[in-house]
Short mmCIF file of C-alpha atoms and ligand atoms in Angstrom, two decimals:
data_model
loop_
_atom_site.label_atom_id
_atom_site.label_comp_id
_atom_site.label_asym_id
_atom_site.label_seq_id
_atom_site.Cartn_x
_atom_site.Cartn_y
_atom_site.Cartn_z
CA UNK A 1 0.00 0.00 0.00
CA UNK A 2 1.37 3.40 -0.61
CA UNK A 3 2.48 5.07 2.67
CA UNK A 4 3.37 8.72 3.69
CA UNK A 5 5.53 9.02 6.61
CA UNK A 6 5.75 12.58 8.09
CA UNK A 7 8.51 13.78 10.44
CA UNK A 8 7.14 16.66 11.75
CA UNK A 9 7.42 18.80 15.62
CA UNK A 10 3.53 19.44 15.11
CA UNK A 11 1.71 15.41 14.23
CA UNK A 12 -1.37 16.61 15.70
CA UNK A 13 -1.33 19.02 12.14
CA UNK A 14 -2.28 15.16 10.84
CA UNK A 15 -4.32 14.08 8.67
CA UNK A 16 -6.07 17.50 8.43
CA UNK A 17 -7.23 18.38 4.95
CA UNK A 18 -5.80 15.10 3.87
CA UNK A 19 -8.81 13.58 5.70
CA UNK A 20 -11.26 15.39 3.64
CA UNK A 21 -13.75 14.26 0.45
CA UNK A 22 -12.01 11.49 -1.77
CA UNK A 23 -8.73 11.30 -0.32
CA UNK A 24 -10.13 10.55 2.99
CA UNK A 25 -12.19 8.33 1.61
CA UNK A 26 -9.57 6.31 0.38
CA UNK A 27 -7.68 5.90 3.06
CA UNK A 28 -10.73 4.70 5.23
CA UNK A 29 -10.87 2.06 2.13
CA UNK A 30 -6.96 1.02 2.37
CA UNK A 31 -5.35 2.61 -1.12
CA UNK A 32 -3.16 4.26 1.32
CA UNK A 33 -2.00 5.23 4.70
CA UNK A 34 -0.39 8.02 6.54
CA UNK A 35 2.14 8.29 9.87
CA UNK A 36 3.37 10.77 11.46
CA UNK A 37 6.97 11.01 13.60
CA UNK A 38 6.94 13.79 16.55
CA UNK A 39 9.91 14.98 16.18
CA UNK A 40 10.74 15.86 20.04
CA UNK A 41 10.15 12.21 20.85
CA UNK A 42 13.82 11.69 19.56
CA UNK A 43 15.11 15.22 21.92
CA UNK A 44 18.13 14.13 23.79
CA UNK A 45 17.04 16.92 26.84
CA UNK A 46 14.42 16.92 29.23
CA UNK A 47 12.76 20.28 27.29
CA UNK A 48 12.48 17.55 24.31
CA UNK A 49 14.14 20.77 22.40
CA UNK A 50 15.74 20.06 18.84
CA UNK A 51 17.09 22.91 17.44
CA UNK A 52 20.42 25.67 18.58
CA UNK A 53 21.16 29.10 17.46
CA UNK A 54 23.21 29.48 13.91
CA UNK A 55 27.06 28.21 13.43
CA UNK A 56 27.84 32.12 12.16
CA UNK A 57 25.75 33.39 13.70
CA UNK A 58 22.25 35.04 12.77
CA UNK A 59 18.68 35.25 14.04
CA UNK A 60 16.57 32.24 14.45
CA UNK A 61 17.21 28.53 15.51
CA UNK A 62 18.60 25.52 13.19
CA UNK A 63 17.24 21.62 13.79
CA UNK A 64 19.90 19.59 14.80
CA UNK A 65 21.37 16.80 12.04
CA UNK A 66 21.59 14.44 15.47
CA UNK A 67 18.06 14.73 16.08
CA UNK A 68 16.65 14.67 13.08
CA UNK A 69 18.52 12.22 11.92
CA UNK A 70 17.59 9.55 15.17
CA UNK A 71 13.66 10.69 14.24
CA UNK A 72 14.62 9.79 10.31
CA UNK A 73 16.41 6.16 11.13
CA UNK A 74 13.52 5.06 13.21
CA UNK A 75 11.31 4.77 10.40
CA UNK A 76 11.61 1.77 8.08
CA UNK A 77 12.44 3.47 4.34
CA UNK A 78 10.88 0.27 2.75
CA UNK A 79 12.28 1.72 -0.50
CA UNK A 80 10.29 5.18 -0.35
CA UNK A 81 12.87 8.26 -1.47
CA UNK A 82 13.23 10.65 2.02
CA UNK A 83 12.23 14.62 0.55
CA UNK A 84 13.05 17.45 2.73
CA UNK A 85 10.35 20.25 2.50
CA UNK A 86 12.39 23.66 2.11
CA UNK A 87 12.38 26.77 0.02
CA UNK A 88 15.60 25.74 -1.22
CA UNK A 89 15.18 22.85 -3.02
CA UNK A 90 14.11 22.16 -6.80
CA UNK A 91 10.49 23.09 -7.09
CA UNK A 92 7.77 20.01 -6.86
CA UNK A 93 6.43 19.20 -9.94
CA UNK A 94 3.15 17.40 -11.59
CA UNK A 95 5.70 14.64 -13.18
CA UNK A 96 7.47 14.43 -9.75
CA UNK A 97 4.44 13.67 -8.09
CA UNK A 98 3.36 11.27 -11.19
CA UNK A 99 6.70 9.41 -10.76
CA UNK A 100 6.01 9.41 -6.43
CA UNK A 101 2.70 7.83 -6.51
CA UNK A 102 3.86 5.22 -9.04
CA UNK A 103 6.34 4.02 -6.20
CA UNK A 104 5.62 2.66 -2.58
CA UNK A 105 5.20 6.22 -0.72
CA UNK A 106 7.30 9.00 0.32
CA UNK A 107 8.77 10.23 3.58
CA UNK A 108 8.73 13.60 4.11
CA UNK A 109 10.55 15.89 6.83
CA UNK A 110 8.97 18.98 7.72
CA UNK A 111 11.07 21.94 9.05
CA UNK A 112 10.76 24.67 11.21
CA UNK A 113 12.52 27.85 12.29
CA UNK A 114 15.23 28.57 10.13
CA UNK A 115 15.42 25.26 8.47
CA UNK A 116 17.60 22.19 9.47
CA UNK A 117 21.29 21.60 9.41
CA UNK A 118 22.46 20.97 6.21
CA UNK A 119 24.58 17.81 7.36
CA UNK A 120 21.64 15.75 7.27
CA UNK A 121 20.90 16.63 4.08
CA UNK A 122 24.21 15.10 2.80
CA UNK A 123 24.56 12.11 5.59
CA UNK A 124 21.18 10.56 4.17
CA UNK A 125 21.15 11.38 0.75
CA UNK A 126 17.95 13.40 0.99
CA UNK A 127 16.12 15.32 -1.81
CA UNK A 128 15.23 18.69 -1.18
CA UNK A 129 11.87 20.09 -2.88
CA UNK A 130 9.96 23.42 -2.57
CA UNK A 131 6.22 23.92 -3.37
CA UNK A 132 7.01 27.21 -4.51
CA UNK A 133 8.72 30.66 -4.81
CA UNK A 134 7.67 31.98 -0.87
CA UNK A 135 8.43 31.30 2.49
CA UNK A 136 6.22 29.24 4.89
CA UNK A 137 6.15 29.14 8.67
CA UNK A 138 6.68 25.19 8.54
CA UNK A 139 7.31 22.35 5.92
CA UNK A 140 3.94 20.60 7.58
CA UNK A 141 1.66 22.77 4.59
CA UNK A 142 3.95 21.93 1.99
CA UNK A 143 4.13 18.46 2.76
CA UNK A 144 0.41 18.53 2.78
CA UNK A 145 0.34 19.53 -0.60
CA UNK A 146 3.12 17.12 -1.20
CA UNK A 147 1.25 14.30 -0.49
CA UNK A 148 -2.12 15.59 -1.90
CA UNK A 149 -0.43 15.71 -5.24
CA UNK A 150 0.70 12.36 -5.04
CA UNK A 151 -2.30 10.62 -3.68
CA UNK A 152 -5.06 11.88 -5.73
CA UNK A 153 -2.85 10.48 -8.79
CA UNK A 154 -3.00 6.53 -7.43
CA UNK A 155 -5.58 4.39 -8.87
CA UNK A 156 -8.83 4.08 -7.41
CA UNK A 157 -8.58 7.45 -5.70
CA UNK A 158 -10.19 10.07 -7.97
CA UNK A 159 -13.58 9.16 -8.85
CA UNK A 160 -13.43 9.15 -13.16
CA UNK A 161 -9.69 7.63 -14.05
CA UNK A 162 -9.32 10.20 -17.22
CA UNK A 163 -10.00 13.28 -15.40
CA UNK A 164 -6.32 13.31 -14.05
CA UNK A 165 -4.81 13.07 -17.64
CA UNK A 166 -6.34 16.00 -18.95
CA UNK A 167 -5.16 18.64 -16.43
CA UNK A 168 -2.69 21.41 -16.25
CA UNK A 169 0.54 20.14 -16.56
CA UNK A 170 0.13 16.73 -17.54
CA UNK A 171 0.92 17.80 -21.34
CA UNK A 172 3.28 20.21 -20.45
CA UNK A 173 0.90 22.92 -20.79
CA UNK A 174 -2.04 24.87 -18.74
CA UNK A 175 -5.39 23.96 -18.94
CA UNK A 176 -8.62 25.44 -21.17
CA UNK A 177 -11.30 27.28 -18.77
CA UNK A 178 -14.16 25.38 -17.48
CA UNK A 179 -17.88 26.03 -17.23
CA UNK A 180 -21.12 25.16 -15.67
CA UNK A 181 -24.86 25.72 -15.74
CA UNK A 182 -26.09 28.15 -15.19
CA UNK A 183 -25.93 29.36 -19.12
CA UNK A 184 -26.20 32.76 -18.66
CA UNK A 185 -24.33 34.31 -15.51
CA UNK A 186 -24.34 37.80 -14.97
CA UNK A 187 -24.77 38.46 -18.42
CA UNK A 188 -22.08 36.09 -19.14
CA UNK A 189 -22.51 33.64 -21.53
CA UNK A 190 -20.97 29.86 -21.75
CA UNK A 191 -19.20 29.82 -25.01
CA UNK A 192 -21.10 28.37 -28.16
CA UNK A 193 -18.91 26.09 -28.99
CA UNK A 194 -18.90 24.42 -25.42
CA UNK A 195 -22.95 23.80 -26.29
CA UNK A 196 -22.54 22.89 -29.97
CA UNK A 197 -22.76 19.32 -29.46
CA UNK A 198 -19.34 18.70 -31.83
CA UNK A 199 -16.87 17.25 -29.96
CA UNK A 200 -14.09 17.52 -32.31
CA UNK A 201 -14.70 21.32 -32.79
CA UNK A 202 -14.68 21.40 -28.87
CA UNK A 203 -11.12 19.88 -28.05
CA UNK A 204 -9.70 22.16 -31.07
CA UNK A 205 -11.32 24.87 -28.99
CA UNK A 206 -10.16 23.54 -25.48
CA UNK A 207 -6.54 23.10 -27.57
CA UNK A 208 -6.03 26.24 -28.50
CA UNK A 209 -7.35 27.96 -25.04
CA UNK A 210 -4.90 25.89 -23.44
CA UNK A 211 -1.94 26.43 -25.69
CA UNK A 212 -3.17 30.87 -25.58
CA UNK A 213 -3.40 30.53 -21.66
CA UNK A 214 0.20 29.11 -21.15
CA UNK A 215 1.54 31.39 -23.58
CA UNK A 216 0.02 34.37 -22.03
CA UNK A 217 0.97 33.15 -18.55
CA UNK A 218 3.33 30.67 -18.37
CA UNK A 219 6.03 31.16 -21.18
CA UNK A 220 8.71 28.84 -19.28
CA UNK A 221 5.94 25.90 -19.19
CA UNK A 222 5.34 26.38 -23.48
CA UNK A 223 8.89 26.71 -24.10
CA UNK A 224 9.56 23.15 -22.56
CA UNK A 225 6.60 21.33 -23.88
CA UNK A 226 7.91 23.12 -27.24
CA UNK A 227 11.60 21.68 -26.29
CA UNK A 228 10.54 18.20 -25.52
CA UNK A 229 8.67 17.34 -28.57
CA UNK A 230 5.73 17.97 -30.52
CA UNK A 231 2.40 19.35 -28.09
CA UNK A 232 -0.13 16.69 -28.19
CA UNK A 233 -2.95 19.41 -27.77
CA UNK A 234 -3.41 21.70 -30.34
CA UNK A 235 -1.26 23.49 -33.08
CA UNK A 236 2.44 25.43 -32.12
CA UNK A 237 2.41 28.65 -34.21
CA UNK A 238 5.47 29.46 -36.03
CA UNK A 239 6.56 32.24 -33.78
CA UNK A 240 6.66 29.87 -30.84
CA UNK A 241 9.11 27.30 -32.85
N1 LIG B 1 15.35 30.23 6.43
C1 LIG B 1 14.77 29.40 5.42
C2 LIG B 1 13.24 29.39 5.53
C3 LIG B 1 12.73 28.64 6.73
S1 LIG B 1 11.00 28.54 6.73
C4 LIG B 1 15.16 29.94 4.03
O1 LIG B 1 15.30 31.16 3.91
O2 LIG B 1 15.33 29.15 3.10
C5 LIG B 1 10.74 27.19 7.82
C6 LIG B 1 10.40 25.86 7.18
O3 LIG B 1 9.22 25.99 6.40
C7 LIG B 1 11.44 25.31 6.23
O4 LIG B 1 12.44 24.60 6.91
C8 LIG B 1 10.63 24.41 5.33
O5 LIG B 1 10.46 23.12 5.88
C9 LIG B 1 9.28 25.10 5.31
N2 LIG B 1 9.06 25.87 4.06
C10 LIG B 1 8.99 27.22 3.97
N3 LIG B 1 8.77 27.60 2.71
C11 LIG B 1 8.69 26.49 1.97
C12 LIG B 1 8.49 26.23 0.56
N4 LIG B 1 8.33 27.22 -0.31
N5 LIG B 1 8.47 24.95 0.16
C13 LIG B 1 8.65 23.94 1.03
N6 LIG B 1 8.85 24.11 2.36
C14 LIG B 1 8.87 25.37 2.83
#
């Protein structure tokens, strides 16, 4: 079964959203399963403490490498890669969490403060990812996220299998706009072409929104999907060659 195991100082943070609509659901039902690791239980001082102040100096407190790493050998890796959430590290990605889920699980180490000695880092071999270009309080949001990512992707979990292969990202670019009844919002209409019935006529529409969205917004993401290949949505204008 795929397994999350979260080193955190605040478990009780656990399961939280995770808990919620059709992720919850499938853990109740066994597709996969969730720990958590306080931490202070691995403190070697009787105010279960786990960081000290900056080599260098500086403001803030560092997690200790000893610590952490005590907390991190107590839980067995059963072949699951250890990721370190910090803003420092290569930025999580759809096809990161597409290659995650298709393994056994992850375990994830949330920091605090100003972060964690970097010793650990090195002694363990662990990957360091960031969820994005900001600063959090605490890795236990990120690693949230981490996991959400991952877990909605495994089979069984979302409710219609092809409504993860669609989305943003999955073919490299961002995804056409969606609507809903009612037809007429605000004097705002649905476009035609979503209500015409043609199907072909609608993913050439939903291709080229896609394709117009990502270039407007997200020029890095077309220049990739550009780089690595022809885009299976849509046509690639000449400009954008
Ligand atoms: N001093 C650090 C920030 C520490 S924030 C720096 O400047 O790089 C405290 C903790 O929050 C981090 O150790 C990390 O676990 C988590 N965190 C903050 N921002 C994050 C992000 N963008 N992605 C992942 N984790 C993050």
């Amino acid at each position: 079964m795929w397994r999350a195991t979260i080193l955190t100082l605040f478990p009780d943070l656990f399961p939280g959203p995770l808990d919620a609509s059709v992720l919850g659901r499938a853990r109740a039902e066994g597709l996969w399963a969730l720990d958590t690791v306080d931490i202070r239980d691995f403190s070697d001082n009787p105010y279960r403490s786990v960081d000290d102040t900056p080599a260098g100096g500086g403001a803030g407190m560092v997690m200790r490498a000893d610590i952490l790493a005590a907390a991190l050998d107590s839980v067995p890796a059963e072949g699951r890669p250890v990721l370190c959430l910090t803003p420092r590290g290569a930025p999580f990605t759809q096809a990161r969490a597409r290659a995650l889920a298709g393994g056994p699980g992850l375990i994830a180490l949330c920091g605090r403060f100003e972060g964690i000695d970097q010793r650990l880092i090195e002694a363990r071999g662990i990957e360091e990812v960031s969820i994005g270009d900001f600063v959090l309080a605490g890795g236990e949001v990120a690693a949230m996220a981490l996991v959400e990512a991952c877990v909605r992707l495994l089979p069984g979990v979302l409710g219609s299998p092809s409504s993860a292969g669609e989305e943003s990202f999955e073919a490299g670019l961002l995804e056409y706009p969606q609507y809903t009844r009612p037809r007429l919002f605000e004097g705002l209409e649905i476009p035609a072409v979503l209500l015409s019935g043609d199907h072909k006529k609608i993913a050439g529409w939903r291709a080229e929104k896609a394709e117009e969205t990502t270039r407007a917004r997200r020029p890095d993401l077309l220049k990739r999907a550009l780089e690595n290949g022809p885009i299976r949505r849509g046509k690639i204008k000449d400009q954008d060659r």
